[in-house]
Coordinates of C-alpha atoms in Angstrom, one line a residue:
Chain A
M229 CA 0.2 0.1 0.0
R230 CA 3.0 2.8 0.6
E231 CA 4.2 2.0 -2.4
N232 CA 1.1 2.3 -4.2
E233 CA 0.8 5.6 -2.2
K234 CA 4.6 6.6 -3.5
F235 CA 3.4 5.8 -6.8
L236 CA 0.1 7.8 -6.5
E237 CA 1.3 10.9 -5.2
R238 CA 4.2 10.9 -8.7
I239 CA 1.3 10.3 -10.6
F240 CA -0.4 13.6 -9.3
Q241 CA 3.1 15.3 -9.4
L242 CA 3.4 14.4 -13.4
A243 CA -0.1 14.7 -14.4
R244 CA 0.1 18.7 -13.3
R245 CA 3.3 18.8 -14.9
A246 CA 1.4 17.9 -18.2
P247 CA 0.5 21.1 -20.4
E248 CA -2.9 22.4 -20.6
R249 CA -4.5 23.1 -23.6
E250 CA -4.6 26.6 -24.2
A251 CA -8.0 28.5 -23.4
S252 CA -9.3 29.1 -26.6
E253 CA -11.3 32.5 -27.9
P254 CA -15.3 31.9 -27.1
P255 CA -17.8 30.3 -30.1
F256 CA -19.0 33.3 -31.5
G257 CA -22.4 31.4 -31.0
M258 CA -22.0 30.7 -27.2
E259 CA -21.5 34.2 -26.7
T260 CA -24.6 35.3 -28.7
A261 CA -26.3 32.6 -26.6
V262 CA -25.1 33.6 -23.5
L263 CA -26.0 37.6 -24.2
A264 CA -29.4 37.3 -25.5
H265 CA -30.4 35.2 -21.9
W266 CA -29.0 38.3 -20.5
R267 CA -31.6 40.4 -23.0
A268 CA -34.4 38.3 -21.9
I269 CA -33.7 37.9 -18.2
R270 CA -33.3 41.7 -18.6
H271 CA -36.5 42.6 -19.9
A272 CA -38.7 39.9 -18.5
P273 CA -40.8 41.6 -15.7
R274 CA -39.2 41.5 -12.2
R275 CA -40.8 39.9 -9.2
A276 CA -41.9 43.3 -7.3
E277 CA -43.1 45.1 -11.0
N278 CA -45.2 41.8 -11.4
G279 CA -46.9 42.5 -8.0
G280 CA -44.6 40.3 -5.8
L281 CA -47.2 37.5 -6.0
L282 CA -45.0 35.1 -3.8
P283 CA -44.3 37.2 -1.3
R284 CA -48.3 37.7 -1.2
L285 CA -48.7 34.0 -0.8
R286 CA -46.0 33.6 1.9
W287 CA -47.8 36.2 3.7
A288 CA -51.3 34.6 3.3
A289 CA -50.2 31.4 3.9
L290 CA -48.7 32.4 7.4
I291 CA -51.8 33.9 8.7
A292 CA -53.8 30.7 7.5
C293 CA -51.8 29.0 9.7
V294 CA -51.9 31.7 12.9
L295 CA -55.6 31.9 12.4
A296 CA -56.1 27.7 12.8
L297 CA -53.8 27.6 15.4
S298 CA -55.7 30.2 17.7
S299 CA -58.8 28.9 16.6
G300 CA -57.7 25.7 17.5
V301 CA -56.8 26.7 21.3
L302 CA -60.2 28.3 21.8
A303 CA -62.0 25.3 20.6
R304 CA -59.9 23.4 22.7
E305 CA -60.5 25.4 25.8
E306 CA -64.3 25.4 25.0
L307 CA -64.1 21.6 25.2
A308 CA -62.0 21.4 28.0
E309 CA -64.7 23.6 29.8
I310 CA -68.2 21.7 28.8
S311 CA -66.4 18.5 29.6
H312 CA -65.5 19.5 33.2
L313 CA -69.0 20.3 33.6
S314 CA -71.0 17.9 32.8
T315 CA -71.2 14.7 35.0
P316 CA -71.8 11.7 34.2
E317 CA -75.6 12.2 34.9
A318 CA -75.4 15.3 33.0
R319 CA -74.2 13.7 29.9
I320 CA -77.1 10.7 30.3
T321 CA -79.4 13.3 30.4
D322 CA -78.1 14.9 27.3
F323 CA -77.8 11.6 25.6
A324 CA -81.7 11.1 26.2
M325 CA -82.8 14.5 25.1
L326 CA -81.2 14.5 22.2
A327 CA -82.3 11.5 21.7
G328 CA -85.7 12.8 22.0
Y329 CA -87.4 10.7 25.1
G330 CA -88.8 13.0 27.4
N331 CA -90.7 14.8 24.3
D332 CA -93.6 12.6 24.3
Chain B
M17 CA -8.8 41.0 -22.7
P18 CA -5.9 42.0 -20.1
E19 CA -6.0 41.9 -16.4
E20 CA -5.9 45.8 -16.0
E21 CA -7.9 46.6 -18.3
F22 CA -11.3 45.1 -16.9
D23 CA -13.1 47.5 -13.9
E24 CA -15.3 45.0 -12.2
P25 CA -17.2 47.3 -10.0
E26 CA -17.6 49.4 -13.0
C27 CA -18.6 46.2 -15.1
L28 CA -21.2 45.4 -12.8
R29 CA -22.2 48.9 -12.5
R30 CA -22.9 49.2 -16.2
I31 CA -24.5 45.7 -16.7
E32 CA -26.9 46.8 -13.4
G33 CA -27.3 49.8 -16.1
G34 CA -28.7 47.6 -18.9
E35 CA -25.4 48.2 -21.1
E36 CA -25.2 45.0 -23.3
N37 CA -20.9 45.8 -23.9
A38 CA -20.5 45.4 -20.4
A39 CA -22.1 41.9 -20.0
R40 CA -19.9 41.4 -23.3
E41 CA -17.1 42.1 -21.0
L42 CA -17.7 40.4 -18.8
F43 CA -18.4 37.0 -20.3
R44 CA -15.2 37.4 -22.3
H45 CA -12.8 38.7 -19.3
F46 CA -13.8 35.2 -17.5
H47 CA -14.9 32.9 -20.6
P48 CA -10.8 31.1 -20.2
F49 CA -11.6 30.9 -16.2
V50 CA -14.7 29.0 -16.8
L51 CA -13.6 26.9 -19.2
K52 CA -10.6 25.7 -17.2
L53 CA -12.6 24.8 -14.4
V54 CA -15.1 23.1 -16.6
R55 CA -12.0 21.0 -18.6
A56 CA -10.9 19.9 -14.8
H57 CA -14.5 18.8 -13.7
L58 CA -16.1 17.6 -17.0
P59 CA -18.6 15.2 -17.5
R60 CA -18.1 12.8 -20.2
R61 CA -21.7 13.1 -21.5
L62 CA -21.4 16.6 -22.1
S63 CA -18.9 18.9 -23.9
E64 CA -17.0 21.7 -22.7
E65 CA -18.9 24.4 -24.7
D66 CA -22.2 23.4 -23.7
L67 CA -21.7 22.9 -19.9
T68 CA -19.5 26.7 -20.4
Q69 CA -22.9 28.2 -21.8
M70 CA -24.6 26.1 -19.0
I71 CA -22.0 28.4 -16.2
F72 CA -22.8 31.8 -18.1
I73 CA -26.1 31.2 -18.0
K74 CA -26.7 31.0 -14.6
V75 CA -24.2 33.4 -13.7
F76 CA -26.1 36.2 -15.4
T77 CA -29.4 34.9 -14.2
N78 CA -28.0 35.1 -10.9
L79 CA -25.8 38.2 -11.1
P80 CA -28.5 40.6 -9.6
S81 CA -28.4 38.1 -6.0
F82 CA -24.9 38.6 -6.2
R83 CA -24.0 41.1 -2.8
R84 CA -20.3 41.8 -3.5
Q85 CA -19.8 40.3 -0.3
M86 CA -17.1 38.3 -2.2
P87 CA -14.7 39.1 -5.4
L88 CA -16.9 37.9 -8.4
Q89 CA -14.1 35.5 -9.7
H90 CA -14.7 33.7 -6.4
W91 CA -18.5 33.5 -7.2
I92 CA -18.3 33.1 -10.5
S93 CA -16.1 29.8 -9.5
R94 CA -18.4 28.5 -7.1
V95 CA -21.3 28.8 -9.6
A96 CA -19.2 27.1 -11.7
V97 CA -18.4 24.2 -9.3
N98 CA -21.4 23.6 -8.3
T99 CA -23.1 23.5 -11.5
C100 CA -20.0 20.9 -12.6
L101 CA -20.3 18.5 -9.3
N102 CA -24.2 18.8 -10.4
E103 CA -24.0 17.4 -13.7
L104 CA -21.5 15.0 -12.8
K105 CA -23.6 13.6 -10.1
A106 CA -26.3 12.9 -13.0
E107 CA -24.4 11.4 -14.5
K108 CA -25.0 7.8 -13.5
V109 CA -23.2 5.6 -15.7
R110 CA -20.0 5.3 -14.4
P111 CA -17.4 4.1 -17.3
E112 CA -15.9 0.3 -17.1
W113 CA -12.1 0.8 -16.3
R114 CA -9.6 -2.2 -17.3
Y115 CA -6.2 -2.1 -18.3
A116 CA -6.9 -3.7 -21.6
D117 CA -8.3 -0.5 -22.8
F118 CA -5.1 1.5 -22.3
S119 CA -3.6 2.0 -25.7
E120 CA 0.0 0.5 -26.0
E121 CA 1.7 3.7 -25.9
T122 CA -0.1 4.4 -22.6
A123 CA 0.2 0.8 -21.1
R124 CA 4.1 1.5 -22.0
G125 CA 4.3 5.0 -20.7
I126 CA 2.3 3.6 -16.7
E127 CA 4.7 0.8 -16.6
K128 CA 7.8 2.9 -17.1
L129 CA 5.6 5.3 -14.5
A130 CA 5.5 2.7 -11.9
T131 CA 9.2 2.1 -12.3
N132 CA 11.2 5.2 -12.8
E133 CA 11.6 6.9 -9.4
S134 CA 12.8 9.9 -10.5
E135 CA 12.3 13.5 -10.3
T136 CA 12.6 14.3 -13.7
A137 CA 9.8 12.9 -16.2
S138 CA 9.4 12.7 -20.1
T139 CA 6.4 14.5 -21.4
S140 CA 5.4 11.1 -22.7
E141 CA 5.3 10.1 -18.9
S142 CA 3.3 13.1 -18.0
A143 CA 0.6 12.7 -20.5
A144 CA 0.1 8.8 -19.5
A145 CA -0.1 10.0 -16.1
K146 CA -2.5 12.4 -17.1
E147 CA -4.2 9.8 -19.2
L148 CA -4.1 7.6 -16.2
L149 CA -5.6 10.1 -13.8
G150 CA -8.7 10.6 -16.7
Q151 CA -9.6 6.9 -16.5
M152 CA -9.3 6.7 -12.9
L153 CA -11.2 9.7 -11.7
P154 CA -14.2 9.5 -13.1
Q155 CA -14.3 5.9 -11.0
L156 CA -14.8 7.8 -8.2
S157 CA -17.9 9.1 -6.9
P158 CA -18.4 13.2 -8.3
E159 CA -17.7 14.6 -5.1
D160 CA -14.5 12.6 -4.5
R161 CA -13.5 13.6 -8.0
L162 CA -14.2 17.0 -8.0
L163 CA -12.0 16.9 -4.5
I164 CA -9.0 15.4 -5.8
T165 CA -8.8 17.2 -9.0
M166 CA -8.8 20.5 -6.9
L167 CA -7.0 19.2 -4.2
H168 CA -4.5 17.2 -6.0
L169 CA -3.8 18.6 -9.1
E170 CA -5.7 22.4 -8.8
E171 CA -3.1 22.2 -5.4
K172 CA -6.2 24.4 -3.6
S173 CA -6.0 24.6 -0.4
V174 CA -8.8 22.7 2.3
D175 CA -9.8 26.5 3.4
E176 CA -10.2 27.5 -0.3
I177 CA -12.1 24.1 -1.2
R178 CA -14.3 24.4 2.2
A179 CA -15.0 27.9 0.6
L180 CA -15.8 26.3 -3.1
T181 CA -18.1 24.0 -1.7
G182 CA -19.6 24.7 1.5
W183 CA -18.2 21.5 3.4
T184 CA -16.5 21.6 6.9
R185 CA -12.6 21.5 7.3
A186 CA -13.5 17.7 8.5
A187 CA -15.5 16.9 5.4
V188 CA -12.9 17.3 3.0
K189 CA -10.6 15.6 4.7
V190 CA -12.4 12.6 5.4
R191 CA -13.4 12.1 2.0
A192 CA -10.0 12.9 0.4
F193 CA -8.3 10.7 2.6
R194 CA -10.8 8.1 1.3
A195 CA -10.8 9.1 -1.5
R196 CA -6.8 8.5 -1.9
G197 CA -7.5 5.2 -0.7
K198 CA -10.0 4.3 -3.2
L199 CA -7.0 5.6 -6.0
K200 CA -4.5 2.9 -4.0
K201 CA -6.9 0.1 -4.3
M202 CA -7.2 0.8 -8.1
L203 CA -3.7 1.0 -8.8
S204 CA -3.4 -2.5 -6.9
Q205 CA -5.9 -3.3 -9.5
L206 CA -4.1 -2.3 -12.5
E207 CA -1.0 -4.0 -11.3
T208 CA -2.8 -7.6 -10.7
S209 CA -4.4 -7.2 -14.5
A210 CA -1.4 -6.0 -15.5
R211 CA 1.2 -8.9 -14.7
R212 CA -2.2 -11.3 -15.9

């Protein structure tokens, strides 16, 4: 393994020394395509100009989450209050009233 | 274009103002730099022109979000390295690698490399070393390949690699150690198949 370590180091060393290809001139087609893209994104409507839909959607989602959470907390408190008040007898009476007993 | 003629802040200001000539200047100034990066990390299925163009399109698309907290060249190299890494990751199949696939000349060069330990080396030995690495590196994972190229061929420091990739120092060191281990294993296999 030690031999391979030395060999690998030598390969790296020699590969670094290998002559590099000269950087050629950029092809005309590439320059044209890149600049056309730059022009296109420059003229495309920006986020702020099209009303900033994404930030508005983010705010709407955030507000919806807050509302859902607060209504959940309120409903839980209400339920806890009701279940605290109702004794087994009261629950039986509620059930009987709901079932329509005593209306006859 | 000579280095001293390129005024980076001025060029960026002009690009912001919509001057096409400034965008052209930026492209021409950084083209050799991006091309060099692309050649070092090129996936097999893409041509260097395609990948270079892809990188410049990303650069111009994201240029408005460039905060100027680092030199533009550094930012461009980050874009280039990440694009190359993503393209290497997209390369699902890695080529098979056999000693028999080397040309006779390269095989001779590799044998000479293994036996000759002197500091001086001929151009053919350097070419053989480069070709051997060119066959071995695609066997590694994209991250390992990128790391070995930057660390051992481009001689970048651990901190420079950390800045370019976003990996931690420990991750860079551990990954480099493991990648070297894999390369050494490949050399052992090469030795075995060369003896047959």
